[in-house]
């Protein structure tokens, strides 16, 4: 799996262009013992993978679930990699700087564990693996959902590496956990002039600075203090 992760890292692909990555992931899953019928393409370059148990059936009891989904993303960022010391450095115009190569490798490792333990899972229960394209944009998740990736799924877990915690730690919470990106365009129209006569201009720089300061007050003045909010203008 380490070698696989390094191979993915060497040949990163952008959103909805993860054709070779999709092929490699599928070949790996087939090599772990899954059948072609267990693996379906989704959102063009994504994959839906169902791993059913082979153990005795269980009657569904209150509070139990029959299906969960585990999701990893596939795309790389459109940026160069400047790590000349790496033997597996990116060879394309993209780079796995957000760790999606690791996400795929760990989800494939998880697939191996589940496949090897299928006899411990009732035959009427299953785990679905979601390999999602275009997480960095323009967004593969809505397309996968539209194409039915969550059909018959009772719980879904997306996960992401984070270097702040100790190796081996897994931390979870209900609902959203990490921050997301929203693009905001603000156009400021001013009128220039000489620095010695600020009273004769409409200064867009001061205006921009005041807008930036005001936006950063949203968290303190417009959000419930009990909510976990992060707000950053990048």
Short mmCIF file of C-alpha atoms in Angstrom, two decimals, residues 4 14-15 21 33 42 47 54 66 90 117 125 131-133 138 162 202 218-219:
data_model
loop_
_atom_site.label_atom_id
_atom_site.label_comp_id
_atom_site.label_asym_id
_atom_site.label_seq_id
_atom_site.Cartn_x
_atom_site.Cartn_y
_atom_site.Cartn_z
CA UNK A 4 0.71 2.16 -4.28
CA UNK A 14 -6.98 16.95 -11.73
CA UNK A 15 -10.71 16.94 -11.08
CA UNK A 21 -6.07 6.87 -10.98
CA UNK A 33 -10.62 -10.38 -4.57
CA UNK A 42 -19.70 7.04 -11.00
CA UNK A 47 -16.03 4.56 -8.24
CA UNK A 54 -20.66 -13.71 3.60
CA UNK A 66 -27.10 -2.69 7.68
CA UNK A 90 4.90 14.47 -9.15
CA UNK A 117 -13.09 -10.45 7.22
CA UNK A 125 -25.05 -6.18 5.42
CA UNK A 131 -13.87 7.10 -4.45
CA UNK A 132 -14.91 10.67 -5.25
CA UNK A 133 -13.39 12.76 -8.05
CA UNK A 138 -15.58 21.76 -9.52
CA UNK A 162 -4.57 15.99 9.54
CA UNK A 202 -12.60 57.74 -3.21
CA UNK A 218 -19.17 37.92 11.39
CA UNK A 219 -18.02 35.11 13.66
#
